[in-house]
Each structure stands twice: as C-alpha cells, then as structure tokens.
XYZ file of C-alpha atoms in Angstrom:
408
model
C 0.412 -0.148 0.319
C 1.461 2.989 -1.667
C 2.452 6.146 1.701
C 0.208 9.283 2.044
C 2.988 11.676 0.214
C 2.915 15.322 -0.364
C 5.621 15.062 -1.874
C 5.268 14.696 -6.181
C 8.489 12.132 -7.247
C 10.502 12.684 -10.389
C 8.209 10.647 -12.872
C 4.784 12.543 -11.753
C 6.956 15.558 -11.507
C 7.968 15.079 -15.558
C 4.059 14.264 -16.498
C 2.973 17.707 -13.920
C 5.799 19.410 -16.226
C 4.714 18.095 -19.454
C 1.225 18.894 -19.108
C 1.654 22.542 -17.759
C 3.741 23.441 -20.898
C 0.747 22.492 -22.850
C -2.004 23.838 -21.184
C 0.306 27.157 -21.182
C 0.513 26.494 -24.957
C -1.770 24.947 -26.795
C -4.737 25.546 -24.676
C -4.486 28.813 -23.189
C -4.146 31.060 -26.751
C -6.993 28.899 -27.827
C -9.260 29.755 -24.502
C -11.247 32.397 -25.232
C -12.213 31.861 -29.244
C -13.553 28.417 -28.933
C -15.200 30.013 -25.134
C -16.720 32.504 -27.791
C -17.695 29.715 -30.655
C -19.106 27.309 -28.484
C -18.084 24.775 -30.453
C -16.424 21.283 -29.157
C -12.467 22.334 -30.400
C -11.141 19.461 -31.747
C -8.387 20.363 -32.970
C -7.369 20.891 -29.535
C -8.433 17.485 -28.574
C -6.518 16.356 -32.162
C -2.739 18.299 -30.855
C -3.479 16.328 -27.024
C -3.745 12.866 -28.999
C -1.123 13.760 -31.153
C 1.271 13.800 -27.893
C -0.379 11.365 -26.128
C -2.273 12.888 -23.271
C -5.836 12.574 -25.095
C -5.596 8.558 -25.073
C -6.566 5.906 -23.149
C -2.978 4.887 -22.256
C -2.791 7.900 -20.908
C -5.261 7.985 -18.730
C -4.958 4.599 -17.500
C -1.211 5.219 -16.537
C -2.900 8.203 -14.304
C -5.830 6.408 -12.839
C -2.871 3.230 -12.251
C -0.843 5.704 -10.382
C -0.006 3.505 -6.828
C -0.310 7.289 -5.024
C -3.289 8.031 -6.559
C -2.136 10.978 -7.305
C -1.505 10.997 -11.272
C -5.881 11.943 -12.200
C -5.927 14.824 -9.789
C -2.423 16.057 -10.763
C -3.947 15.592 -14.241
C -6.332 17.615 -14.065
C -5.675 20.613 -11.915
C -3.145 21.008 -14.919
C -5.364 20.961 -17.927
C -8.283 22.956 -16.114
C -5.455 25.922 -14.912
C -5.086 25.571 -18.839
C -9.169 26.461 -19.185
C -12.529 24.555 -17.879
C -14.062 24.379 -21.081
C -11.229 23.017 -23.204
C -9.935 20.612 -20.215
C -13.608 19.771 -19.942
C -14.066 18.835 -23.607
C -10.091 16.049 -23.352
C -11.262 14.928 -20.460
C -14.666 14.341 -21.084
C -14.324 10.929 -22.129
C -13.425 9.807 -19.049
C -16.325 10.076 -16.870
C -18.212 7.364 -19.577
C -14.633 5.426 -19.178
C -14.927 5.410 -15.248
C -18.450 4.536 -15.840
C -17.450 1.577 -17.775
C -14.434 0.495 -15.508
C -16.813 1.143 -12.760
C -19.460 -1.626 -13.648
C -18.242 -2.706 -16.284
C -16.559 -6.856 -16.620
C -13.091 -7.211 -18.555
C -14.299 -7.330 -21.928
C -16.211 -4.703 -22.483
C -13.809 -2.602 -21.001
C -11.275 -3.769 -23.580
C -13.843 -4.115 -26.135
C -15.039 0.062 -25.167
C -13.591 2.186 -23.813
C -11.143 2.106 -26.906
C -13.391 3.189 -28.809
C -14.201 6.412 -27.211
C -10.895 7.745 -27.552
C -9.941 6.950 -30.871
C -6.695 8.053 -32.135
C -4.302 9.409 -33.412
C -5.573 10.270 -36.914
C -9.782 9.560 -36.015
C -10.359 11.166 -32.798
C -13.642 9.762 -30.882
C -15.509 11.046 -27.691
C -17.910 9.490 -25.064
C -20.567 10.715 -22.700
C -22.163 9.613 -19.988
C -25.736 10.253 -19.713
C -27.395 10.158 -16.156
C -29.405 12.954 -15.899
C -32.990 13.769 -17.030
C -35.164 16.871 -16.707
C -36.407 15.743 -14.211
C -33.581 13.894 -12.469
C -30.830 15.515 -11.456
C -30.151 14.845 -8.003
C -32.723 12.832 -7.250
C -31.997 9.615 -9.679
C -34.393 7.724 -8.174
C -36.746 10.344 -10.296
C -35.126 8.160 -13.514
C -37.261 7.482 -16.280
C -35.822 6.328 -18.990
C -36.776 2.125 -19.340
C -34.571 -0.715 -20.439
C -37.105 -3.116 -21.223
C -34.879 -6.688 -21.914
C -36.197 -8.537 -25.401
C -35.340 -12.040 -24.757
C -36.295 -13.701 -28.078
C -33.356 -11.616 -29.059
C -30.716 -10.596 -26.297
C -31.657 -7.503 -26.583
C -32.367 -4.155 -24.489
C -34.515 -1.862 -25.872
C -34.278 1.505 -24.223
C -36.350 4.470 -24.029
C -35.943 7.891 -22.892
C -34.695 11.881 -22.608
C -31.307 12.274 -20.906
C -30.189 15.755 -20.188
C -27.214 18.147 -19.117
C -24.587 15.090 -21.401
C -21.367 15.962 -22.056
C -20.265 14.805 -25.592
C -24.741 14.007 -25.722
C -25.489 13.432 -29.133
C -21.999 13.872 -31.079
C -20.188 10.799 -29.166
C -19.081 7.841 -30.594
C -20.068 6.149 -27.506
C -22.545 6.888 -25.065
C -22.641 5.339 -21.941
C -26.740 5.227 -20.428
C -28.174 4.969 -17.077
C -31.902 3.354 -17.461
C -34.830 1.371 -15.262
C -34.493 -2.154 -15.005
C -36.823 -2.049 -11.989
C -38.591 0.609 -11.156
C -40.397 -1.071 -7.727
C -36.328 -0.841 -6.375
C -36.075 2.972 -7.467
C -32.510 4.043 -7.434
C -31.208 0.245 -7.033
C -33.328 -1.320 -9.642
C -30.794 0.533 -12.451
C -28.583 -0.707 -15.190
C -25.620 1.336 -16.882
C -25.372 0.145 -20.866
C -23.259 0.714 -23.798
C -24.758 2.537 -26.757
C -22.938 1.500 -29.833
C -22.216 4.026 -32.362
C -24.756 4.463 -35.314
C -27.461 2.675 -32.328
C -30.803 3.506 -34.044
C -32.797 5.539 -31.722
C -30.585 7.451 -30.167
C -30.310 11.250 -31.738
C -29.424 14.253 -30.466
C -32.206 16.779 -28.524
C -31.276 20.296 -27.802
C -27.782 21.521 -27.439
C -27.130 24.094 -24.735
C -26.259 27.491 -24.680
C -24.409 28.210 -21.892
C -23.101 30.565 -19.240
C -19.143 28.449 -18.357
C -17.221 25.227 -19.642
C -18.527 27.195 -23.228
C -15.558 24.901 -25.586
C -17.524 21.507 -24.011
C -20.609 20.485 -25.147
C -23.207 19.939 -23.871
C -27.181 18.729 -24.955
C -29.848 15.975 -24.462
C -29.601 12.787 -25.751
C -32.979 11.160 -26.747
C -33.465 7.415 -26.790
C -36.564 6.015 -29.250
C -36.891 2.529 -28.871
C -33.138 1.968 -29.317
C -31.466 -2.011 -29.261
C -28.239 -2.436 -27.781
C -26.894 -6.218 -27.728
C -27.837 -7.858 -24.905
C -23.802 -7.950 -24.376
C -23.686 -4.501 -24.055
C -25.230 -4.288 -20.868
C -22.311 -3.263 -17.876
C -21.169 -6.211 -15.568
C -23.967 -8.430 -17.628
C -27.324 -9.566 -17.273
C -26.129 -12.578 -14.679
C -24.760 -10.132 -12.220
C -28.031 -7.617 -12.784
C -30.058 -10.574 -11.843
C -28.400 -11.148 -9.294
C -27.795 -7.881 -7.842
C -32.117 -6.991 -8.433
C -32.586 -10.184 -6.310
C -30.258 -8.880 -2.805
C -31.887 -4.916 -3.788
C -35.252 -6.818 -3.600
C -34.076 -8.780 -0.433
C -33.104 -5.525 1.543
C -36.386 -3.795 0.389
C -38.742 -6.258 2.670
C -36.893 -6.637 4.777
C -35.319 -3.276 5.746
C -31.381 -3.885 5.414
C -28.973 -2.348 4.015
C -28.960 0.099 0.904
C -26.650 -1.207 -2.276
C -25.313 1.956 -4.265
C -27.001 2.187 -7.628
C -24.799 2.500 -10.943
C -25.187 6.156 -11.474
C -23.919 6.968 -8.067
C -20.826 4.339 -8.395
C -19.771 6.389 -11.337
C -20.033 9.699 -9.543
C -18.225 8.593 -6.331
C -14.653 7.490 -8.244
C -15.682 10.890 -10.437
C -16.083 13.568 -7.608
C -11.524 14.532 -6.150
C -10.785 14.872 -9.949
C -13.938 16.634 -10.603
C -12.139 19.198 -7.232
C -9.031 18.988 -9.055
C -10.620 20.510 -12.110
C -11.533 22.950 -9.455
C -8.606 23.892 -7.762
C -6.546 24.299 -10.968
C -9.018 27.205 -12.149
C -9.115 28.750 -8.777
C -5.414 28.410 -9.326
C -5.162 29.520 -12.730
C -7.477 32.829 -11.396
C -4.803 33.566 -8.491
C -2.068 33.058 -9.982
C -3.531 36.357 -12.709
C -4.548 38.279 -9.393
C -1.036 38.085 -7.671
C 0.479 38.917 -10.836
C -1.704 42.147 -11.475
C -1.784 43.087 -8.396
C 1.968 43.508 -8.082
C 2.527 45.494 -10.916
C -0.661 47.742 -11.160
C -0.073 50.509 -9.230
C -1.911 52.800 -7.690
C -1.345 56.444 -5.250
C 2.024 55.468 -5.759
C 2.975 51.842 -4.599
C 1.448 48.715 -6.361
C -1.897 47.815 -5.179
C -0.329 44.338 -3.105
C 1.098 46.719 -0.969
C -2.950 47.742 0.430
C -3.555 45.500 2.959
C -7.690 44.911 2.084
C -5.407 42.628 -1.506
C -2.496 41.266 0.320
C -4.818 39.603 3.079
C -7.639 38.675 0.162
C -4.288 37.019 -1.777
C -3.576 35.092 0.992
C -6.681 33.606 1.933
C -6.803 32.637 -1.814
C -3.876 30.966 -1.183
C -4.307 29.202 1.685
C -8.522 27.958 0.544
C -6.480 26.703 -2.907
C -3.698 24.868 -0.774
C -6.504 22.807 1.751
C -8.535 22.077 -1.441
C -5.727 20.060 -2.539
C -4.666 18.336 0.383
C -8.660 16.995 1.006
C -8.299 16.228 -3.278
C -4.892 14.529 -2.961
C -6.087 12.591 0.726
C -9.523 11.646 -1.150
C -7.579 10.523 -4.096
C -4.975 7.904 -2.285
C -7.745 7.082 0.826
C -9.421 5.329 -2.704
C -6.460 3.657 -4.776
C -5.564 2.238 -1.759
C -8.900 0.629 -0.623
C -9.943 3.122 2.369
C -13.469 3.232 2.519
C -14.450 7.075 2.730
C -15.948 6.820 6.240
C -16.365 10.354 6.390
C -17.883 11.312 3.262
C -13.894 12.373 2.555
C -14.435 12.362 -1.841
C -18.118 14.654 -0.941
C -15.700 16.917 1.030
C -12.946 17.144 -1.764
C -15.455 17.882 -3.832
C -17.519 20.149 -1.598
C -14.834 22.440 -1.085
C -12.783 22.592 -3.995
C -15.666 23.831 -5.704
C -17.004 26.368 -3.655
C -13.390 27.764 -3.525
C -13.250 27.562 -7.361
C -15.830 29.990 -7.123
C -14.854 32.098 -4.826
C -11.173 32.403 -5.867
C -12.377 33.712 -9.113
C -14.634 36.004 -8.024
C -11.772 37.711 -5.667
C -10.324 37.678 -8.588
C -11.986 39.674 -10.610
C -12.357 42.087 -7.864
C -8.435 42.704 -7.284
C -8.104 43.432 -10.811
C -11.670 45.987 -10.781
C -12.805 47.169 -14.173
C -10.638 45.045 -16.151
C -10.962 42.295 -14.083
C -14.983 42.910 -15.474
C -13.788 42.444 -18.741
C -12.965 40.050 -21.271
C -10.087 41.713 -22.093
C -8.581 39.452 -19.361
C -9.105 35.456 -18.592
C -10.881 35.790 -14.685
C -14.425 36.551 -16.098
C -14.288 33.729 -17.652
C -12.540 31.842 -15.088
C -15.952 32.731 -12.501
C -18.098 31.621 -14.883
C -16.296 28.644 -15.570
C -15.783 27.894 -11.896
C -19.723 27.932 -11.482
C -20.305 24.854 -12.500
C -18.133 22.500 -10.078
C -20.628 23.682 -7.266
C -23.545 21.837 -9.841
C -22.423 19.317 -12.061
C -21.884 15.672 -10.417
C -23.592 16.326 -7.091
C -24.046 19.415 -6.234
C -22.912 21.280 -3.171
C -26.329 20.701 -1.535
C -25.872 16.959 -1.833
C -22.374 17.326 -0.755
C -23.184 18.417 2.490
C -25.980 16.249 2.586
C -23.769 12.478 1.734
C -21.328 13.825 3.996
C -24.162 14.232 6.965
C -25.830 11.067 6.194
C -22.071 9.869 6.816
C -20.927 11.177 9.624
C -24.307 10.382 10.988
C -25.140 7.034 9.891
C -28.469 7.530 7.835
C -28.809 5.947 4.638
C -27.769 7.830 1.458
C -30.710 7.568 -1.367
C-alpha cells in the first residue's frame, strides 16, 4: 500500500511539467476563441491526441498510479489551462469510469478504446445519467430499459440531459431503469454503440461557462442494444436485483446504484479541476496586484488586497490537500467513512467560485472585461458546485455519512 505523501516523485513531476506546458502553449492561446464559438475544440483535442494526452494509455497510467495522485495532478494542470477546453479533453473519461466501475474485462477492452479513437480520427464518449426531472434525485429517473429475451436485446426509451458530448459521442454510456419498483437500486448502465438507430441529439445547451464543452440532451426512442452491452452482464444484474429486493423487504442496508458508483469515483477528480481553475485565477490576480500601481505603489501593498491573496492561496492549498487525501484513500482501498470524496469536491468547488470572484475584484474594472481571463474563469467555476452532485447534495452526503443515515 502506498504511503500518503505530499511530495510528487520524479516521474509525476515530469508529467506535471509536460501537462503544464501543453496547457500554457496550446490550451490558453485557444481558450477565448472557443469560449466565444461555443463549439467543441476538435483541433485542440487532436493536438492532445498527437502528444499522447488524449489517449486511453495516458489516462490508464494516471488512473493506476499507486499513489492516487496521477488523476488529480493531471486534472489540475489541464484545468489550469482552461476549464472549457479541459472538459472537452477529459469529458470522455467520465464514460470510461462508468465502464471501469461497472463493466466486465471484455467490455472494458472492447469499448473504452472506441471512446477515444486514434490520433488520425479522434472520438469522444458521453456518460448519460441526468434527466429533465431527475438530476440530484436519481430515484426519479424515467429512462427505461426492457429486455427482449427472444432477441437478447435491451430496448431503451427516454431522454437524458446535461450530457457532456451528448449526441456527438462515438459511444454513449446510459443509465436506465430496469426495475421501477426498486427505485435507484433498480438501475443499470448500458453501452449504446456508434450509429445505434433510435439515439439522437436533442437540445444543445448554450451555457454560462465551460462553453467549449459540448452539452446536450440525448433522446432514446426504441434504441436497441445487444445483451452484451449491459455493463457487468445480465447474470450479475439479476443477482444484484434479487439482493436489492430482499433488502427492500427486510429494510436492510442499501446498495449503491450504477450512477452513484461512477460519481463517487470521479468526485475527487472534479475537485482537482476546481483547484486548477482557482489556481489560474489566483495567479492572474497576484501578478496584477504586483504590477498595478495606484497612489504611487503596487496595489499588493494595500492590506485589503494582500489579505485577499493570502486567503485565496490558503484556500487553494487546503482544497488540494482534501483532493489528494481522497484520491489516495480511493486508490488504496480506504473507505470514505466521513465522505472524504464529497468533502474534497465540496470544498474545492466552493473555493473555485470564491477565488475567481475575488480575482475579478482585485482586477477591478479590468477583471469585468473579456480582455482578462478571470471573468471567463469565474463563469467556468460556477459549474463545479453544480455538476456531479451539487454542493447541497455533497453536504447531504457528508451529513448522512457522519450520522449513519442511509444515502439514497
């Protein structure tokens, strides 16, 4: 078991510096353009694929880092570059985590490579869980999956929303209800292969922030997928449903559903994204405060500015420590007995919103314009307290974990 450490090893430092260089030289110069265009930055994803950042091998290497710091380190550097482009580069990873968390070895080997494509023909993937009436309340999910035993196919019907890469993805991972009587315990995840009839893109959303990341509805109308596309397989699903029914009758301990398992695995990574955005805004504010003069001296000499910068840096470092602890706990198999994963996501996301707002204040009128990146960073930071579990839901998870109450 890896010891918990705050010191990156030489290999990790080399990867961090490599990612930082890509973020600085490729992502940042393109950030404002793709934010304005509100389109997927395919050329940047292509560049990321060419150098090996957008690839299954790279993310697998970070995912299996025995210290647990590979993924949060990578997320922080890429989102330090730009949150919208960063999400376009890493958004496929949520679908990949969905397969890793719930799929068989054969499914992992078959579908995850198709999510990324190759250097000459890059692809993206989408994880589809939220619905118009089922966001934080996963128990309200209505998308149905019905098994056609004669054809060994599952028939999917419903509408998903807020899907990163939804509709443009090569592979969609869809969470659907297989047993409505079990609520969220009657859910399962399915692979929807490329060009499946019955799957289409619905509304594409025009967003406040992360505009370079494609977000849309995914509509499923009698979309048929082979039985082999049920993640984990039918035998495993049937066993899980039997246990869930028995627990429901006895009032016993609840089991995790497929969507919740995916989100629990990814929340520290989202926290790392927020840390990257906060760090970027802090650095702009610090540089500005040291070079901007008013009343004959740099504004950093004013206590009101200096104390803000001190608080910003302290909060960023504290957020990173929570993220690293949760990531280390996850990779070493230590249970989140105090909801440490949710803690890291909660604190880091709230820190990003606060720090980016303070950065705008320090820059004054300049911070309110698009000539400086902090206004974009502030718009981008708003998403961290919303997606993959709102701050309110994180607090609920933490409180219920501490009190021993069930997490539904």
